[in-house]
CSV table of C-alpha atoms in Angstrom, one decimal:
chain,number,residue,atom,x,y,z
A,196,UNK,CA,0.0,0.0,0.0
A,197,UNK,CA,1.4,3.4,-0.9
A,198,UNK,CA,-1.1,5.6,1.0
A,199,UNK,CA,0.8,8.7,0.0
A,200,UNK,CA,-2.2,10.6,-1.2
A,201,UNK,CA,-4.7,9.5,1.4
A,202,UNK,CA,-5.8,11.0,4.7
A,203,UNK,CA,-4.0,9.9,7.9
A,204,UNK,CA,-7.1,8.2,9.2
A,205,UNK,CA,-6.9,5.7,6.4
A,206,UNK,CA,-3.7,4.3,7.9
A,207,UNK,CA,-5.6,3.3,11.0
A,208,UNK,CA,-8.0,1.1,9.1
A,209,UNK,CA,-7.7,-2.6,8.4
A,210,UNK,CA,-8.4,-2.1,4.7
A,211,UNK,CA,-8.8,-5.8,3.9
A,212,UNK,CA,-11.4,-6.2,6.5
A,213,UNK,CA,-13.2,-3.0,5.5
A,214,UNK,CA,-13.2,-4.1,1.9
A,215,UNK,CA,-14.7,-7.4,2.9
A,216,UNK,CA,-17.4,-5.6,5.0
A,217,UNK,CA,-18.2,-3.3,2.1
A,218,UNK,CA,-18.4,-6.2,-0.3
A,219,UNK,CA,-21.2,-7.7,1.8
A,220,UNK,CA,-23.0,-4.4,2.3
A,221,UNK,CA,-23.0,-3.7,-1.5
A,222,UNK,CA,-23.6,-7.3,-2.6
A,223,UNK,CA,-20.5,-6.7,-4.7
A,224,UNK,CA,-18.0,-8.9,-6.6
A,225,UNK,CA,-14.4,-7.8,-7.0
A,226,UNK,CA,-12.9,-8.8,-10.4
A,227,UNK,CA,-9.2,-8.4,-10.9
A,228,UNK,CA,-6.8,-8.9,-13.9
A,229,UNK,CA,-3.7,-10.9,-13.5
A,230,UNK,CA,-1.6,-7.7,-14.0
A,231,UNK,CA,-2.9,-6.2,-10.8
A,232,UNK,CA,-0.9,-5.7,-7.6
A,233,UNK,CA,-0.6,-8.8,-5.4
A,234,UNK,CA,-2.6,-7.3,-2.6
A,235,UNK,CA,-5.5,-6.7,-5.0
A,236,UNK,CA,-5.2,-10.2,-6.4
A,237,UNK,CA,-5.4,-11.7,-3.0
A,238,UNK,CA,-8.6,-9.9,-2.1
A,239,UNK,CA,-10.4,-10.4,-5.4
A,240,UNK,CA,-13.3,-12.8,-5.8
A,241,UNK,CA,-12.1,-13.7,-9.3
A,242,UNK,CA,-8.8,-13.3,-11.1
A,243,UNK,CA,-8.5,-13.8,-14.8
A,244,UNK,CA,-7.6,-12.6,-18.3
A,245,UNK,CA,-9.8,-10.5,-20.5
A,246,UNK,CA,-12.0,-13.4,-21.7
A,247,UNK,CA,-12.4,-14.8,-18.2
A,248,UNK,CA,-13.4,-11.5,-16.8
A,249,UNK,CA,-15.8,-10.8,-19.7
A,250,UNK,CA,-17.6,-14.0,-19.0
A,251,UNK,CA,-17.7,-13.4,-15.2
A,252,UNK,CA,-19.0,-9.9,-15.7
A,253,UNK,CA,-21.8,-11.2,-18.0
A,254,UNK,CA,-22.8,-14.0,-15.6
A,255,UNK,CA,-22.5,-12.4,-12.1
A,256,UNK,CA,-25.6,-12.0,-9.9
A,257,UNK,CA,-23.9,-9.3,-7.8
A,258,UNK,CA,-25.5,-5.8,-7.6
A,259,UNK,CA,-22.1,-4.1,-7.9
A,260,UNK,CA,-19.1,-5.0,-10.0
A,261,UNK,CA,-15.8,-3.6,-8.6
A,262,UNK,CA,-13.4,-3.8,-11.5
A,263,UNK,CA,-9.7,-3.8,-10.7
A,264,UNK,CA,-8.0,-3.5,-14.0
A,265,UNK,CA,-8.0,-0.8,-16.7
A,266,UNK,CA,-10.9,1.3,-17.8
A,267,UNK,CA,-11.8,-0.6,-21.0
A,268,UNK,CA,-12.3,-3.8,-18.9
A,269,UNK,CA,-14.7,-2.0,-16.6
A,270,UNK,CA,-16.5,-0.7,-19.6
A,271,UNK,CA,-16.9,-4.2,-20.9
A,272,UNK,CA,-18.5,-5.2,-17.6
A,273,UNK,CA,-21.0,-2.3,-17.9
A,274,UNK,CA,-21.7,-3.1,-21.6
A,275,UNK,CA,-22.6,-6.7,-20.8
A,276,UNK,CA,-24.4,-6.0,-17.5
A,277,UNK,CA,-26.1,-2.6,-17.9
A,278,UNK,CA,-28.3,-3.2,-14.9
A,279,UNK,CA,-25.3,-3.5,-12.6
A,280,UNK,CA,-23.3,-0.7,-10.9
A,281,UNK,CA,-19.7,-0.9,-12.2
A,282,UNK,CA,-17.0,1.0,-10.3
A,283,UNK,CA,-13.3,1.3,-10.9
A,284,UNK,CA,-10.7,2.5,-8.3
A,285,UNK,CA,-9.0,5.0,-10.7
A,286,UNK,CA,-10.3,6.3,-14.0
A,287,UNK,CA,-6.8,7.2,-15.1
A,288,UNK,CA,-6.0,3.4,-15.4
A,289,UNK,CA,-6.1,3.5,-19.2
A,290,UNK,CA,-4.4,1.5,-21.9
A,291,UNK,CA,-1.8,2.4,-24.4
A,292,UNK,CA,-3.5,0.1,-27.0
A,293,UNK,CA,-6.8,1.9,-26.5
A,294,UNK,CA,-4.9,5.3,-26.9
A,295,UNK,CA,-3.3,4.1,-30.1
A,296,UNK,CA,-6.7,3.7,-31.8
A,297,UNK,CA,-8.7,7.0,-31.8
A,298,UNK,CA,-12.3,6.3,-32.9
A,299,UNK,CA,-12.4,9.1,-35.6
A,300,UNK,CA,-9.3,7.9,-37.3
A,301,UNK,CA,-10.3,4.3,-37.1
A,302,UNK,CA,-13.7,5.1,-38.7
A,303,UNK,CA,-11.9,6.6,-41.6
A,304,UNK,CA,-9.6,3.6,-41.9
A,305,UNK,CA,-12.6,1.3,-41.8
A,306,UNK,CA,-14.4,3.3,-44.5
A,307,UNK,CA,-11.4,2.6,-46.9
A,308,UNK,CA,-12.2,-1.1,-46.6
A,309,UNK,CA,-16.0,-1.3,-46.9
A,310,UNK,CA,-16.1,-5.1,-47.5
A,311,UNK,CA,-13.9,-6.0,-44.6
A,312,UNK,CA,-15.1,-7.7,-41.4
A,313,UNK,CA,-13.8,-5.7,-38.4
A,314,UNK,CA,-12.2,-8.0,-35.9
A,315,UNK,CA,-11.0,-6.0,-32.9
A,316,UNK,CA,-8.9,-6.9,-29.9
A,317,UNK,CA,-10.8,-6.3,-26.6
A,318,UNK,CA,-8.1,-3.7,-25.5
A,319,UNK,CA,-10.0,-0.8,-27.1
A,320,UNK,CA,-12.6,1.8,-26.2
A,321,UNK,CA,-16.3,1.3,-26.2
A,322,UNK,CA,-16.4,3.6,-29.3
A,323,UNK,CA,-14.1,1.2,-31.2
A,324,UNK,CA,-16.2,-1.8,-30.1
A,325,UNK,CA,-19.2,-0.1,-31.5
A,326,UNK,CA,-17.4,0.2,-34.9
A,327,UNK,CA,-16.5,-3.5,-34.8
A,328,UNK,CA,-18.2,-6.7,-35.9
A,329,UNK,CA,-16.5,-9.1,-33.5
A,330,UNK,CA,-14.3,-8.5,-30.4
A,331,UNK,CA,-11.6,-11.1,-29.7
A,332,UNK,CA,-9.1,-11.7,-26.9
A,333,UNK,CA,-5.7,-13.3,-27.2
A,334,UNK,CA,-7.3,-16.5,-25.8
A,335,UNK,CA,-10.0,-16.9,-28.4
A,336,UNK,CA,-8.8,-14.9,-31.4
A,337,UNK,CA,-7.5,-17.8,-33.5
A,338,UNK,CA,-10.6,-19.9,-32.8
A,339,UNK,CA,-12.8,-17.1,-34.0
A,340,UNK,CA,-10.7,-16.3,-37.1
A,341,UNK,CA,-10.8,-20.0,-38.1
A,342,UNK,CA,-14.7,-19.7,-38.1
A,343,UNK,CA,-14.6,-16.7,-40.6
A,344,UNK,CA,-15.0,-17.7,-44.3
A,345,UNK,CA,-11.6,-17.7,-46.0
A,346,UNK,CA,-12.7,-15.3,-48.7
A,347,UNK,CA,-13.8,-12.7,-46.2
A,348,UNK,CA,-11.5,-9.7,-45.9
A,349,UNK,CA,-10.6,-8.9,-42.3
A,350,UNK,CA,-9.5,-5.7,-40.5
A,351,UNK,CA,-7.6,-6.4,-37.3
A,352,UNK,CA,-7.1,-3.7,-34.7
A,353,UNK,CA,-5.6,-2.2,-32.7
A,354,UNK,CA,-2.5,-4.4,-31.9
A,355,UNK,CA,-0.2,-4.9,-35.0
A,356,UNK,CA,2.0,-7.4,-33.2
A,357,UNK,CA,-0.9,-9.6,-32.1
A,358,UNK,CA,-2.4,-9.2,-35.6
A,359,UNK,CA,0.8,-10.3,-37.2
A,360,UNK,CA,1.1,-13.3,-34.9
A,361,UNK,CA,-2.5,-14.3,-35.6
A,362,UNK,CA,-1.9,-13.9,-39.4
A,363,UNK,CA,1.0,-16.3,-39.0
A,364,UNK,CA,-0.7,-19.0,-37.0
A,365,UNK,CA,-4.0,-18.8,-38.8
A,366,UNK,CA,-2.6,-18.5,-42.3
A,367,UNK,CA,-5.0,-15.5,-42.9
A,368,UNK,CA,-3.8,-12.2,-44.3
A,369,UNK,CA,-5.4,-9.3,-42.4
A,370,UNK,CA,-5.4,-5.5,-42.8
A,371,UNK,CA,-3.7,-4.4,-39.6
A,372,UNK,CA,-4.2,-1.2,-37.6
A,373,UNK,CA,-0.8,0.1,-36.4
A,374,UNK,CA,-1.2,0.1,-32.6
A,375,UNK,CA,0.8,-1.6,-29.8
A,376,UNK,CA,1.1,-2.2,-26.1
A,377,UNK,CA,3.9,-0.3,-24.3
A,378,UNK,CA,4.5,-3.1,-21.9
A,379,UNK,CA,5.0,-5.9,-24.5
A,380,UNK,CA,6.7,-3.7,-27.0
A,381,UNK,CA,9.5,-2.4,-24.8
A,382,UNK,CA,11.0,-5.6,-23.4
A,383,UNK,CA,14.7,-5.5,-24.1
A,384,UNK,CA,15.9,-8.3,-26.5
A,385,UNK,CA,19.4,-7.7,-25.2
A,386,UNK,CA,18.3,-8.4,-21.6
A,387,UNK,CA,16.3,-11.4,-22.8
A,388,UNK,CA,19.4,-12.9,-24.4
A,389,UNK,CA,21.3,-12.3,-21.2
A,390,UNK,CA,18.6,-14.1,-19.2
A,391,UNK,CA,18.7,-17.0,-21.7
A,392,UNK,CA,22.5,-17.3,-21.3
A,393,UNK,CA,22.3,-17.2,-17.5
A,394,UNK,CA,19.4,-19.6,-17.4
A,395,UNK,CA,19.9,-22.0,-20.3
A,396,UNK,CA,17.2,-24.4,-19.1
A,397,UNK,CA,14.5,-21.8,-18.7
A,398,UNK,CA,11.4,-21.8,-20.9
A,399,UNK,CA,10.8,-18.4,-22.6
A,400,UNK,CA,7.1,-17.8,-22.4
A,401,UNK,CA,5.6,-14.8,-24.2
A,402,UNK,CA,2.3,-13.0,-24.8
A,403,UNK,CA,1.6,-12.5,-28.5
A,404,UNK,CA,1.4,-8.7,-28.0
A,405,UNK,CA,5.2,-8.9,-28.1
A,406,UNK,CA,7.0,-8.0,-31.3
A,407,UNK,CA,8.2,-10.9,-33.6
A,408,UNK,CA,11.8,-10.3,-32.6
A,409,UNK,CA,10.9,-11.3,-29.0
A,410,UNK,CA,8.4,-14.1,-30.0
A,411,UNK,CA,11.2,-15.8,-32.0
A,412,UNK,CA,12.9,-16.6,-28.7
A,413,UNK,CA,9.8,-18.1,-27.1
A,414,UNK,CA,9.1,-21.8,-26.5
A,415,UNK,CA,5.5,-21.1,-25.6
A,416,UNK,CA,3.3,-18.2,-26.9
A,417,UNK,CA,-0.1,-17.6,-25.5
A,418,UNK,CA,-2.6,-15.5,-23.6
A,419,UNK,CA,-2.1,-14.8,-19.9
A,420,UNK,CA,-4.3,-17.8,-19.0
A,421,UNK,CA,-2.3,-19.9,-21.4
A,422,UNK,CA,1.0,-18.8,-19.9
A,423,UNK,CA,-0.3,-19.6,-16.5
A,424,UNK,CA,-1.4,-23.0,-17.5
A,425,UNK,CA,2.0,-23.7,-19.1
A,426,UNK,CA,3.9,-22.9,-15.9
A,427,UNK,CA,1.5,-25.0,-13.9
A,428,UNK,CA,2.1,-28.0,-16.2
A,429,UNK,CA,5.8,-27.7,-15.8
A,430,UNK,CA,6.3,-28.0,-12.1
A,431,UNK,CA,9.7,-27.1,-10.7
A,432,UNK,CA,11.1,-25.7,-13.9
A,433,UNK,CA,12.5,-22.2,-14.8
A,434,UNK,CA,10.7,-19.6,-16.8
A,435,UNK,CA,11.6,-16.3,-18.4
A,436,UNK,CA,8.3,-14.4,-18.6
A,437,UNK,CA,7.6,-11.9,-21.4
A,438,UNK,CA,4.4,-10.3,-20.1
A,439,UNK,CA,3.4,-7.9,-17.3
A,440,UNK,CA,5.3,-9.3,-14.3
A,441,UNK,CA,2.4,-9.2,-11.8
A,442,UNK,CA,1.2,-12.5,-13.3
A,443,UNK,CA,4.2,-14.2,-11.7
A,444,UNK,CA,2.3,-14.0,-8.4
A,445,UNK,CA,-0.2,-16.4,-9.7
A,446,UNK,CA,2.4,-18.5,-11.4
A,447,UNK,CA,4.3,-19.0,-8.0
A,448,UNK,CA,1.0,-20.0,-6.3
A,449,UNK,CA,0.4,-22.8,-8.9
A,450,UNK,CA,4.0,-23.8,-9.2
A,451,UNK,CA,5.7,-23.0,-5.9
A,452,UNK,CA,8.9,-24.9,-6.8
A,453,UNK,CA,9.3,-23.1,-10.1
A,454,UNK,CA,11.7,-20.2,-10.7
A,455,UNK,CA,10.5,-17.1,-12.6
A,456,UNK,CA,12.4,-14.3,-14.2
A,457,UNK,CA,10.8,-11.2,-15.6
A,458,UNK,CA,12.5,-9.5,-18.5
A,459,UNK,CA,13.3,-5.7,-18.0
A,460,UNK,CA,13.5,-2.9,-20.5
A,461,UNK,CA,16.1,-0.3,-20.9
A,462,UNK,CA,15.0,3.4,-20.6
A,463,UNK,CA,16.3,6.3,-22.5
A,464,UNK,CA,19.0,7.0,-19.9
A,465,UNK,CA,20.2,3.4,-20.3
A,466,UNK,CA,18.9,2.2,-17.0
A,467,UNK,CA,17.4,-1.3,-16.5
A,468,UNK,CA,13.8,-0.9,-15.5
A,469,UNK,CA,11.0,-3.3,-14.4
A,470,UNK,CA,8.5,-3.7,-17.2
A,471,UNK,CA,5.3,-3.3,-15.1
A,472,UNK,CA,2.2,-1.7,-16.6
A,473,UNK,CA,2.0,1.9,-15.4
A,474,UNK,CA,-1.8,1.9,-15.9
A,475,UNK,CA,-2.5,-1.2,-13.9
A,476,UNK,CA,-0.3,0.2,-11.1
A,477,UNK,CA,-2.7,3.1,-10.6
A,478,UNK,CA,-5.1,0.8,-8.8
A,479,UNK,CA,-4.1,0.0,-5.2
A,480,UNK,CA,-5.8,-1.2,-2.0
A,481,UNK,CA,-6.5,2.3,-0.7
A,482,UNK,CA,-8.3,3.4,-3.9
A,483,UNK,CA,-10.2,0.1,-3.9
A,484,UNK,CA,-11.4,0.7,-0.4
A,485,UNK,CA,-12.3,4.4,-1.2
A,486,UNK,CA,-14.4,3.6,-4.3
A,487,UNK,CA,-16.3,0.9,-2.4
A,488,UNK,CA,-16.8,3.2,0.6
A,489,UNK,CA,-18.1,5.9,-1.7
A,490,UNK,CA,-20.4,3.6,-3.6
A,491,UNK,CA,-21.9,2.5,-0.3
A,492,UNK,CA,-22.5,6.1,0.8
A,493,UNK,CA,-23.2,7.9,-2.5
A,494,UNK,CA,-26.9,8.6,-2.8
A,495,UNK,CA,-26.6,9.3,-6.6
A,496,UNK,CA,-25.5,6.0,-7.9
A,497,UNK,CA,-27.2,6.6,-11.2
A,498,UNK,CA,-25.0,9.7,-11.9
A,499,UNK,CA,-21.5,9.7,-13.2
A,500,UNK,CA,-19.8,10.3,-9.9
A,501,UNK,CA,-16.1,10.2,-9.1
A,502,UNK,CA,-14.3,10.5,-5.8
A,503,UNK,CA,-11.3,12.6,-4.7
A,504,UNK,CA,-9.0,9.7,-5.5
A,505,UNK,CA,-9.9,9.3,-9.1
A,506,UNK,CA,-12.4,6.4,-8.7
A,507,UNK,CA,-16.0,6.2,-9.5
A,508,UNK,CA,-18.8,4.7,-11.5
A,509,UNK,CA,-18.7,3.7,-15.1
A,510,UNK,CA,-21.6,5.3,-17.0
A,511,UNK,CA,-22.0,4.8,-20.8
A,512,UNK,CA,-24.4,6.5,-23.2
A,513,UNK,CA,-27.1,3.8,-23.9
A,514,UNK,CA,-26.7,4.1,-27.7
A,515,UNK,CA,-23.0,3.6,-27.4
A,516,UNK,CA,-23.4,0.7,-25.0
A,517,UNK,CA,-25.8,-1.1,-27.3
A,518,UNK,CA,-23.5,-0.4,-30.3
A,519,UNK,CA,-20.6,-2.0,-28.4
A,520,UNK,CA,-22.6,-4.9,-27.0
A,521,UNK,CA,-23.2,-6.6,-30.3
A,522,UNK,CA,-19.5,-7.2,-31.1
A,523,UNK,CA,-18.9,-8.5,-27.5
A,524,UNK,CA,-21.9,-10.8,-27.6
A,525,UNK,CA,-20.7,-12.2,-30.9
A,526,UNK,CA,-17.3,-12.9,-29.3
A,527,UNK,CA,-19.0,-14.8,-26.4
A,528,UNK,CA,-21.1,-16.8,-28.9
A,529,UNK,CA,-18.1,-17.8,-31.1
A,530,UNK,CA,-16.0,-18.6,-28.1
């Protein structure tokens, strides 16, 4: 817990117990992505990748969904469960992939290919989802692509690296939008090679959002849930992990005798840095408590409220929500 921007009285609280109490009071479920801080993972009711969390959001009978991830994930929960209250600890928890695909520019790009089916990675805004035919995740993308007629032209957005990987494994040429994820793009290949030399028996496991230069070193490429399963299936072995390093917390839980090494990046000053997602890091235990506390005390839950710490309720225009829902429902159907 950093607590640096919070009142002193918060330090006297048992935040874990308070969050559990508020969860009961709100009839809430806490969903967390694998890339969240360990403290949040430990208190979450469900931890998963984007596909897992989408399914859980659609199926939950809770009144309130507390989403610990980035904003587009919380939006997905609201799109699929409009009758639920969806809150997020910090609205500034965005996504570099979402930022790389502005809706106005993408609409113009789409208009240049009027016969193309728009297949879009879930790491995008609600506006982009509304412009899409089918949403995919790294878990289900190939399965969905394989169901599309081979003569159907496909636009894939926003991640060019994931799109290139999917083109390779599916044998389908696709029209790629030129977006990328800052976490997966900035791993240092030089540092990766050093790790391989120092740990010659280690499996290199990589998320397909990584560039091809990094994927070429990998013995296993897959979604976060796929990487987690791979480490669970190889008990006691060594792994060099090319994805956001907070997933290693879950890997250690399912493979306690394994050894895990996260690959750093080199900043502009030449310093070796941990490659954690700066957006995911914005959520912490204090902000989680604060947004649940304010959801419990706020008398205007139907309004677009935010608290002093950046958290609040996800509210979407209903036309936008309905526009985005179709592509997400199509994903769930084809998955």
